[in-house]
Each structure stands twice: as C-alpha cells, then as structure tokens.
Short mmCIF file of C-alpha atoms and ligand atoms in Angstrom, two decimals:
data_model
loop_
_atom_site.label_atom_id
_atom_site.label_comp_id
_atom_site.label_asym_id
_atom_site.label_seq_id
_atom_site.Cartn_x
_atom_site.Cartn_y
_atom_site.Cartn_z
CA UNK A 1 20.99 -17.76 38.13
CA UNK A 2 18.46 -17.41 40.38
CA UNK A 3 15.76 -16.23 37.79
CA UNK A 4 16.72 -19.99 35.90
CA UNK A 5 15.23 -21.00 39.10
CA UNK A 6 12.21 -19.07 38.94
CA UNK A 7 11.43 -19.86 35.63
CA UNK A 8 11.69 -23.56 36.03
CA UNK A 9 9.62 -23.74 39.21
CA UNK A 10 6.90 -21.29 37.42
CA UNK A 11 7.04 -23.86 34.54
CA UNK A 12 7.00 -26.99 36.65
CA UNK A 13 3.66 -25.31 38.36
CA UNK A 14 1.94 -24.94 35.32
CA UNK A 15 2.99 -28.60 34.17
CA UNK A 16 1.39 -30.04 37.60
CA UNK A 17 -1.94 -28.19 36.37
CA UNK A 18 -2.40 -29.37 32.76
CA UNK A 19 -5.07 -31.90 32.27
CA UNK A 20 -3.83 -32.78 28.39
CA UNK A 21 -0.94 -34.85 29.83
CA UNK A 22 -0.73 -37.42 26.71
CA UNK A 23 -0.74 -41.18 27.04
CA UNK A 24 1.83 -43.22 28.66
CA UNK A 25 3.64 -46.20 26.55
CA UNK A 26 2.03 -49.23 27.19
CA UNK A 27 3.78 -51.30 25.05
CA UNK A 28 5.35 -52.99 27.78
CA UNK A 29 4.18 -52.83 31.51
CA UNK A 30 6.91 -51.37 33.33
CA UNK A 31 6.41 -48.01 31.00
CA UNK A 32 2.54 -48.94 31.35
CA UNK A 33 2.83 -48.44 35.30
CA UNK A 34 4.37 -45.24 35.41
CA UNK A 35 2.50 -42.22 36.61
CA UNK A 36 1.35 -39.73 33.96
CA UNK A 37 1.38 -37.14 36.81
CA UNK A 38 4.81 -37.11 37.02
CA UNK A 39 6.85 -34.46 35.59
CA UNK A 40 10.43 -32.98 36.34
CA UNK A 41 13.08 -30.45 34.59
CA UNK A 42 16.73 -30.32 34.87
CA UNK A 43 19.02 -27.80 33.48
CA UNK A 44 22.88 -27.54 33.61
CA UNK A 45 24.19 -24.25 32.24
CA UNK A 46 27.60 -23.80 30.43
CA UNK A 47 28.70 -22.25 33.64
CA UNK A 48 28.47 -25.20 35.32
CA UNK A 49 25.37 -24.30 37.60
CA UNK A 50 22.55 -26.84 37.76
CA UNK A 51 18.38 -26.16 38.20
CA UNK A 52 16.07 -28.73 38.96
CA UNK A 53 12.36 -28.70 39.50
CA UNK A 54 9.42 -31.33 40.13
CA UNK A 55 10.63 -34.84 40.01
CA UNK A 56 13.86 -34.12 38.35
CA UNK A 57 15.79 -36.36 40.81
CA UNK A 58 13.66 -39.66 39.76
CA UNK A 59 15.12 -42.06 37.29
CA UNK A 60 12.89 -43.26 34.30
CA UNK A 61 13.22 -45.23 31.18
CA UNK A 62 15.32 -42.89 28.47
CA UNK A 63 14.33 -45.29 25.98
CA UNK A 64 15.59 -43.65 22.47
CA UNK A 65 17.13 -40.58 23.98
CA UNK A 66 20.13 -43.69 24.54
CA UNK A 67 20.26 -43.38 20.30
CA UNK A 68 22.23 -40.56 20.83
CA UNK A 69 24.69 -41.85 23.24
CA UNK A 70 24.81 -45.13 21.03
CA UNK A 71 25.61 -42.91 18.08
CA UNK A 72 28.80 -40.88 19.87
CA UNK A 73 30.36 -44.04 20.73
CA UNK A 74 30.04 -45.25 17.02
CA UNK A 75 31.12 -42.24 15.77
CA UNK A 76 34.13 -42.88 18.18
CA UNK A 77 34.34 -45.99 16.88
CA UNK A 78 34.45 -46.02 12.86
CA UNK A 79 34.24 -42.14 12.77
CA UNK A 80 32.59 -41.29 9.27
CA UNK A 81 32.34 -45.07 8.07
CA UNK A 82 29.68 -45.04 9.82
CA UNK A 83 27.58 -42.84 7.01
CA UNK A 84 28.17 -46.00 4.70
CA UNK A 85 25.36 -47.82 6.68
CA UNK A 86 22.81 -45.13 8.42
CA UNK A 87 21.53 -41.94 6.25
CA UNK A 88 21.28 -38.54 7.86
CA UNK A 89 17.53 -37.18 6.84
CA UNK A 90 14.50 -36.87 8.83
CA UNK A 91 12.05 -39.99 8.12
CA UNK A 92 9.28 -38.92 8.08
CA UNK A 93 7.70 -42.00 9.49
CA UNK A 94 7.13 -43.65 12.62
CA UNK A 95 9.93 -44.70 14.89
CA UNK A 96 9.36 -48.29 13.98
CA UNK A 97 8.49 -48.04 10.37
CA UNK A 98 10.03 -50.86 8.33
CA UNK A 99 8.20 -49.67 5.06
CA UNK A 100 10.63 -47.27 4.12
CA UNK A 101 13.93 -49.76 4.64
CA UNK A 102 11.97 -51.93 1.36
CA UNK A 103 12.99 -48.86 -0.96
CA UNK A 104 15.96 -47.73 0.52
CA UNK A 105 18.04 -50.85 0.33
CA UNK A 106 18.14 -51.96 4.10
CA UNK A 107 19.59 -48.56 4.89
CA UNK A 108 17.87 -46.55 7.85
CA UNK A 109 17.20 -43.09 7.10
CA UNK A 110 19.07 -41.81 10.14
CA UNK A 111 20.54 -42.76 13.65
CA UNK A 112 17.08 -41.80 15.40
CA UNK A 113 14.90 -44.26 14.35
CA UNK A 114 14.89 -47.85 15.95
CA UNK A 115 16.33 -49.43 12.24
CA UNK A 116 19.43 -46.69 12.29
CA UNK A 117 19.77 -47.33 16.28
CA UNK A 118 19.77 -51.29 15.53
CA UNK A 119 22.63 -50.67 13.16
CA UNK A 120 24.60 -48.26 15.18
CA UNK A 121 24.19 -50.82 18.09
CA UNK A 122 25.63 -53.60 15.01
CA UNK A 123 28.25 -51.40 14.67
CA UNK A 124 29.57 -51.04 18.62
CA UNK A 125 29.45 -54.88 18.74
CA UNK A 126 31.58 -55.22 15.54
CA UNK A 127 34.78 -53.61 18.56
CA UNK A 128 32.78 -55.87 21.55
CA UNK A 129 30.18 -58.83 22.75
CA UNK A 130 27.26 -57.63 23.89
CA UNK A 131 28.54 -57.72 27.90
CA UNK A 132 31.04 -55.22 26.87
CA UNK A 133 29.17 -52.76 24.75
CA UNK A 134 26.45 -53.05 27.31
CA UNK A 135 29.07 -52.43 30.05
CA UNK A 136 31.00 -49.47 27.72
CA UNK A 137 27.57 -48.00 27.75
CA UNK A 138 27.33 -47.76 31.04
CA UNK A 139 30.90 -46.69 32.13
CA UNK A 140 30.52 -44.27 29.00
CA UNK A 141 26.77 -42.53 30.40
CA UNK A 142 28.05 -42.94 34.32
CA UNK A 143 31.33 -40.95 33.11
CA UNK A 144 29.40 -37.94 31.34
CA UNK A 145 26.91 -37.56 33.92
CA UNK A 146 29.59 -37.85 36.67
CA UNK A 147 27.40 -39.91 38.41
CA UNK A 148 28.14 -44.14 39.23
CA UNK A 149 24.25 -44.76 40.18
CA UNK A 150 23.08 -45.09 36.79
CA UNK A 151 21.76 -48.25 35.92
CA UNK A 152 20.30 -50.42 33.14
CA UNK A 153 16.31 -51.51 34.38
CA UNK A 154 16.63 -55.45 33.65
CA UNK A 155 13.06 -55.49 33.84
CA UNK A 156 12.44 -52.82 31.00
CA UNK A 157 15.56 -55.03 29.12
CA UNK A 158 13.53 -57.90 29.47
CA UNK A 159 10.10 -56.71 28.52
CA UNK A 160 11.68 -55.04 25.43
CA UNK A 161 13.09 -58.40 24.19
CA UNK A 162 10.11 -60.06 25.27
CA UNK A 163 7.69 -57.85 23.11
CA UNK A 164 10.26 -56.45 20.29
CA UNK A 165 8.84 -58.22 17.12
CA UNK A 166 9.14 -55.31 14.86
CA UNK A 167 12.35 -54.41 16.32
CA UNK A 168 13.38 -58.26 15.49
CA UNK A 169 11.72 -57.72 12.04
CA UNK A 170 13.71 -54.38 11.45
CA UNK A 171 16.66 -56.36 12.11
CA UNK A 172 16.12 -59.43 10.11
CA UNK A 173 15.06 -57.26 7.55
CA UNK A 174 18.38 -55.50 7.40
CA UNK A 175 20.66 -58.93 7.52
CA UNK A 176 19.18 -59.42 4.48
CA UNK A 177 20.57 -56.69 2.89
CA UNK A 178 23.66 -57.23 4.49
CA UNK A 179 23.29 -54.13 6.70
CA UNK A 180 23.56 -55.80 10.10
CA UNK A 181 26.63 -58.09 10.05
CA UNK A 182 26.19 -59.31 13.51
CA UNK A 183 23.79 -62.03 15.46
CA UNK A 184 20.30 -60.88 15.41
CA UNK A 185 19.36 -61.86 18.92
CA UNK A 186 22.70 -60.78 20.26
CA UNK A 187 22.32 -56.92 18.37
CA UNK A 188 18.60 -56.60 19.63
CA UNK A 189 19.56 -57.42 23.14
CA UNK A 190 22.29 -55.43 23.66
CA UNK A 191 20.26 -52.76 22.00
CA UNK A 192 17.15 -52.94 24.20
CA UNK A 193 19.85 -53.24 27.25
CA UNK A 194 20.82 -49.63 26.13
CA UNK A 195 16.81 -48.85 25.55
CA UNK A 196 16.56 -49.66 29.56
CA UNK A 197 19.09 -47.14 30.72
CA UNK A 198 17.60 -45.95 33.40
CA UNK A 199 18.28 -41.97 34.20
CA UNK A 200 16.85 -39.04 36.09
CA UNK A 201 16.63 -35.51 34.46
CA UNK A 202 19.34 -34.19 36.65
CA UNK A 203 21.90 -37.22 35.07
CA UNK A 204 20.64 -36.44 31.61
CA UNK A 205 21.15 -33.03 31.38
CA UNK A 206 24.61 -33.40 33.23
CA UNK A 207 25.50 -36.17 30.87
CA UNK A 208 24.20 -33.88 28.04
CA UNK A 209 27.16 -31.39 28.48
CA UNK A 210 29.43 -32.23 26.33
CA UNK A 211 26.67 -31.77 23.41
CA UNK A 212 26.19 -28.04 24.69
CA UNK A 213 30.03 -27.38 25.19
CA UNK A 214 32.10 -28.31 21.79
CA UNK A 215 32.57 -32.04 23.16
CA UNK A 216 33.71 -31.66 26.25
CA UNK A 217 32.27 -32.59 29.47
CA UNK A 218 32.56 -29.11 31.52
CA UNK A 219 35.03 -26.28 30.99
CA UNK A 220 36.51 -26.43 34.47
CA UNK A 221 39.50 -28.33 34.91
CA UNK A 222 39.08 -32.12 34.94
CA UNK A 223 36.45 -31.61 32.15
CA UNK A 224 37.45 -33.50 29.05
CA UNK A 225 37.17 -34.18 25.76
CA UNK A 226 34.49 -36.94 24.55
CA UNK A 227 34.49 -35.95 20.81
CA UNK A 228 35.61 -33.01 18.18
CA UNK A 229 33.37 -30.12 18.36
CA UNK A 230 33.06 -30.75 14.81
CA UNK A 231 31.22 -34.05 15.47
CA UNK A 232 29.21 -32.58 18.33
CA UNK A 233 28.03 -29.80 15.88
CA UNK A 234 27.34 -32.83 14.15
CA UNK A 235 24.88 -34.75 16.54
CA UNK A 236 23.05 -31.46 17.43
CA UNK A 237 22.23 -31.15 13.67
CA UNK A 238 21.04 -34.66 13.84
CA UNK A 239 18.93 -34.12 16.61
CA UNK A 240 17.55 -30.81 15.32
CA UNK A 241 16.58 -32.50 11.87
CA UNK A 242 15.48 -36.07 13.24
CA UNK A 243 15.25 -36.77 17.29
CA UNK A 244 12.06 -36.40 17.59
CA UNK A 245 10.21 -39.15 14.91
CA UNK A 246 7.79 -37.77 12.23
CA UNK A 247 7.05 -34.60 14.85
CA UNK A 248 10.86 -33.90 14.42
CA UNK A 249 9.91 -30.47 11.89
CA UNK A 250 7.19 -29.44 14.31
CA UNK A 251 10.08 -29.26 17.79
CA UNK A 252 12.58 -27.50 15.80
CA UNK A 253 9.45 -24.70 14.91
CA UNK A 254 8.04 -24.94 18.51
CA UNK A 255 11.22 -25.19 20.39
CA UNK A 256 14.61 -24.60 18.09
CA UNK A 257 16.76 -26.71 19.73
CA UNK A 258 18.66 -29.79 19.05
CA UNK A 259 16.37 -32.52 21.11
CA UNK A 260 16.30 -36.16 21.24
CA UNK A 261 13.25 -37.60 22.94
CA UNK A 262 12.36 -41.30 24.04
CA UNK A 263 8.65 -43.40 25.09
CA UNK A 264 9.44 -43.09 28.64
CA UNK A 265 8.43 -39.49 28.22
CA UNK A 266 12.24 -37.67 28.37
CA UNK A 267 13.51 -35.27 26.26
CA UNK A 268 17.52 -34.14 26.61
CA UNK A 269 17.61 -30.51 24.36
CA UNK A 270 20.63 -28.53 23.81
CA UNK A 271 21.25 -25.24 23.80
CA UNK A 272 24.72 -24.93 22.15
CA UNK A 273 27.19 -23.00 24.52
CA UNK A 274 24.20 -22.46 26.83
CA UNK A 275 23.01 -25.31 28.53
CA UNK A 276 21.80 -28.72 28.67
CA UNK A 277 18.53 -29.48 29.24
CA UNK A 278 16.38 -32.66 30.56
CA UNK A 279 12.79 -33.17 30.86
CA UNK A 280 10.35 -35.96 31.77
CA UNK A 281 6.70 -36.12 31.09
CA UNK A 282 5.96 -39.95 30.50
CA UNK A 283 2.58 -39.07 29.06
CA UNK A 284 3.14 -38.60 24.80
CA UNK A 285 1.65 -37.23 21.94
CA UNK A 286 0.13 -38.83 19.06
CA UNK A 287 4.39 -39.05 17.81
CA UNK A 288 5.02 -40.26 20.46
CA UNK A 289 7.20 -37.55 22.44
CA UNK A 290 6.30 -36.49 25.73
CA UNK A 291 3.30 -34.12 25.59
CA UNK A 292 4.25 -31.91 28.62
CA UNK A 293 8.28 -32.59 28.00
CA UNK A 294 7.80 -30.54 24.63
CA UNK A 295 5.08 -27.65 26.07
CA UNK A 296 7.63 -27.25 29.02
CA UNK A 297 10.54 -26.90 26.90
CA UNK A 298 8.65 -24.44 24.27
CA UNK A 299 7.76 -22.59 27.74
CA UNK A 300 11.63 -22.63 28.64
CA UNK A 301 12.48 -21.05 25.48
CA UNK A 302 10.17 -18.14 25.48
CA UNK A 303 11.24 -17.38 28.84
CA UNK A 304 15.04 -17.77 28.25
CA UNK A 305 15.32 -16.73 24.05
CA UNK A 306 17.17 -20.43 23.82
CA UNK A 307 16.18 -21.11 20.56
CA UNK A 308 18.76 -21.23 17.92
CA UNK A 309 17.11 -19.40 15.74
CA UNK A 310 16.99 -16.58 17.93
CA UNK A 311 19.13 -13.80 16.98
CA UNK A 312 21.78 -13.89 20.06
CA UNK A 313 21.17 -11.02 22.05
CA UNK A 314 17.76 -10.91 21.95
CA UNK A 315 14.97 -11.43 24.21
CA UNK A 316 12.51 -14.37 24.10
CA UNK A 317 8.69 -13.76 22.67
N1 LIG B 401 12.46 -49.54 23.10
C1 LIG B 401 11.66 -48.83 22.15
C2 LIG B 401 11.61 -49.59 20.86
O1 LIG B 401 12.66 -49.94 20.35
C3 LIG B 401 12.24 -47.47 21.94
C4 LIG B 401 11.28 -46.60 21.36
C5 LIG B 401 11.57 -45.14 21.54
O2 LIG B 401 11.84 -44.62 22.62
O3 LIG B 401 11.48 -44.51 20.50
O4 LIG B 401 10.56 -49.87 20.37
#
C-alpha cells in the first residue's frame, strides 16, 4: 500500500509543522525530559504490511495504553468475574479521580482509569507475585509485538512509585471496601512496573493486532490465538466508550475508533479487520491525551474512511 505510505509521511509533515503541540507530563522527570518535538506513526494492516513515519522506531513511556494489555490478561485470567470488581462506563472524570469511588462503593467505573487499572493489576497478582506478573507482562507484550527488545524503564518504575500518592490513595481507598484483596505497596508497584513499559509505535501497533484481527495475532500461519473474538469485540468497545479519560466522547466523534491513549503521549487505535494503529506525540491536551497523537489520527481517518462509523465502502470526508 504504497498510498498508506504517502498518507502517513504527508501526515507526519504536517505534525513536524504544528506549533499547538500540547504540554508534556511533568509529573515525573523522565516524562518531563522528553522532547515535545517528537512525533512518529506506525500502522500494521490486516494484511500484514507495516508503515512507519517520523520517529516511529523510538521507544517511549506507554503509560495507560499498558491498561489494556493488563485488562486481556485478566480477562484471561477470571474471564467475566472480573465485571464483579471494575464497571464498564465512561467516567467522566479525570484519570485519577478518587471522588467518584466515595459513591460507587470502591468500584472503578471501568478498566481505563488508574482505580479500574489498580484493580485489574489486584486481580493478575491474585494467579502471581509481583516478579511474575511483571515478568508475564513482559513475555505477554514481547510475544504480541513479536519483538524480545521491549523493556520495562526502571527509572519511569521508580519515579512512578516515588511520586504515586493518589495512585496509593486510590488503592487504600479501595482495600477499604474490600475491592483490592492484595498488598498495597506490592499492587502499586507491579502496576507502575507495567505503567513503565517502554514501547515504540512500530511494537505497539504490531502488538495491537490481535485487537484488529478477532484475537489473533496475524492471519498467516504461526499467528495465534490470544483471546475469543468475542472478548476482543469486547476491549474495542471498551476503548471506544472509555480509553481516552473524560475526552473519551470527543475521540470516538473526532476519530471513531477504538483508542487507548497514555501521558507519555501514545495512542494504539484500532481499526477492526483493518489495521492497527500507533502514534506518539508526548505533548497532551488539557485530558491529557496526546495533542498531535489525536489530530494525526483524525487526519488518518479522513484520508483512509477508518472510522467505524463509516459506512464500509465509502470514501473518507
Ligand atoms: N502512571 C500514570 C499514573 O498512574 C498513568 C497515567 C496515564 O497514562 O493515564 O498516574
């Protein structure tokens, strides 16, 4: 697809222009020291072709976009149990927001936020210590993406634990409604560990697949199965409905896809049976998600007619 090509380097171009780049996390200094003039796009289509553009081979901090990763292996794990614990609606707060957990019982709204992610991550240590889940993490991300490389950035794990007093309040909070069942100290760190994953946009999208293709990795032979395409269905509606914080109603009318986005500035999106898409932007919006990340992918879509919402056939607009 040489005109995917095209279209990506046209959109990358445009990116390296923009003056309105957001404002990079600073919440801990290895996010604070990142460049807000980087930017790069991957895309891996169902056909097995991949596209990159700008700095699309550079790893970064995929901070939340991990939530969604976290969330397949629990759903491995307990399978629909796992709805007992974690709700499935948009928030409609901040990422961080412990006001709504008063009202609701100690239950997170959904997956996405940091409360739902905390208890997901309670949830994977219930099966492991927090070596293990940290190690099935990365065995489980290396394995999608096809790629041994990726890493866990100690530095980001450390600065996270270091700094993660609402993330400790969130779950303290919880414990006392009996919602996280595990050590406090040992659930936060293995969930910042899985904060610090540390991926380019290439790795994402390619690790992304099995979202786009019914739960399996590729179609070729060798690809296999990671989960039902029921429960990948699943996880895009998720994502469509609540990956992107309280600016999760605005993506799905910008963009249409499924998209799960993180404060080092990625975003992985999904095109169901299409492809799977990565992009990375550290500067963010006032929500939060990466400023350029979202502009490039509503960009993408026009040119492309991605959008689920699109009648399929059609052309973009
Ligand atoms: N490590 C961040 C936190 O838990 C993740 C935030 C994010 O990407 O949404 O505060």
């Amino acid at each position: 697809m040489d005109n995917l090509d095209h279209i990506l380097a046209g959109i990358a171009a445009e990116m390296r222009g923009m003056e309105n780049r957001g404002k990079v996390a600073d919440y801990i200094q290895p996010l604070a020291a990142v460049s807000p003039h980087k930017f790069g796009m991957a895309v891996v289509t169902a056909g097995g072709s991949v596209h990159l553009a700008g700095d699309a081979e550079e790893a970064f901090s995929i901070q939340s976009i991990s939530k969604v990763f976290a969330l397949t292996l629990a759903i491995g794990a307990v399978g629909d149990q796992l709805w007992r614990r974690v709700g499935r609606e948009p928030s409609g707060s901040a990422f961080n927001s412990i006001v709504q957990l008063e009202s609701e019982h100690g239950i997170p709204r959904n997956p996405f936020i940091n409360a739902g992610a905390i208890v997901v991550t309670d949830v994977l240590l219930g099966h492991h210590q927090p070596r293990e889940a940290i190690g099935q993490m990365l065995r489980f991300v290396r394995e999608l993406a096809g790629d041994d490389t990726i890493t866990v950035d100690e530095a980001v794990a450390r600065a996270e634990q270091d700094t993660g007093f609402r993330n400790k309040a969130l779950a303290n909070y919880m414990r006392a409604f009996g919602n996280i069942h595990g050590d406090v100290e040992q659930v936060l760190g293995t969930y910042f560990h899985f904060c610090a994953l540390a991926m380019s946009c290439r790795q994402l999208a390619l690790a992304g697949r099995y979202l786009m293709d019914g739960g399996r990795t590729t179609r070729e032979k060798g690809g296999h199965r990671v989960i039902t395409d029921r429960r990948a269905r699943r996880i895009n509606a998720l994502m469509m409905s609540c990956g992107h914080y309280d600016n999760s109603g605005d993506f799905a009318y910008r963009i249409g896809l499924p998209g799960k986005s993180g404060v080092g500035g990625g975003i992985l999106a999904v095109a169901p049976g299409i492809a799977s898409i990565a992009v990375w932007s550290p500067g963010l919006n006032a929500s939060g998600n990466s400023q350029l990340g979202q502009l490039a992918l509503e960009r993408l879509v026009q040119h492309t007619g991605w959008s689920v919402f699109e009648p399929r056939g059609g052309a973009g607009g």
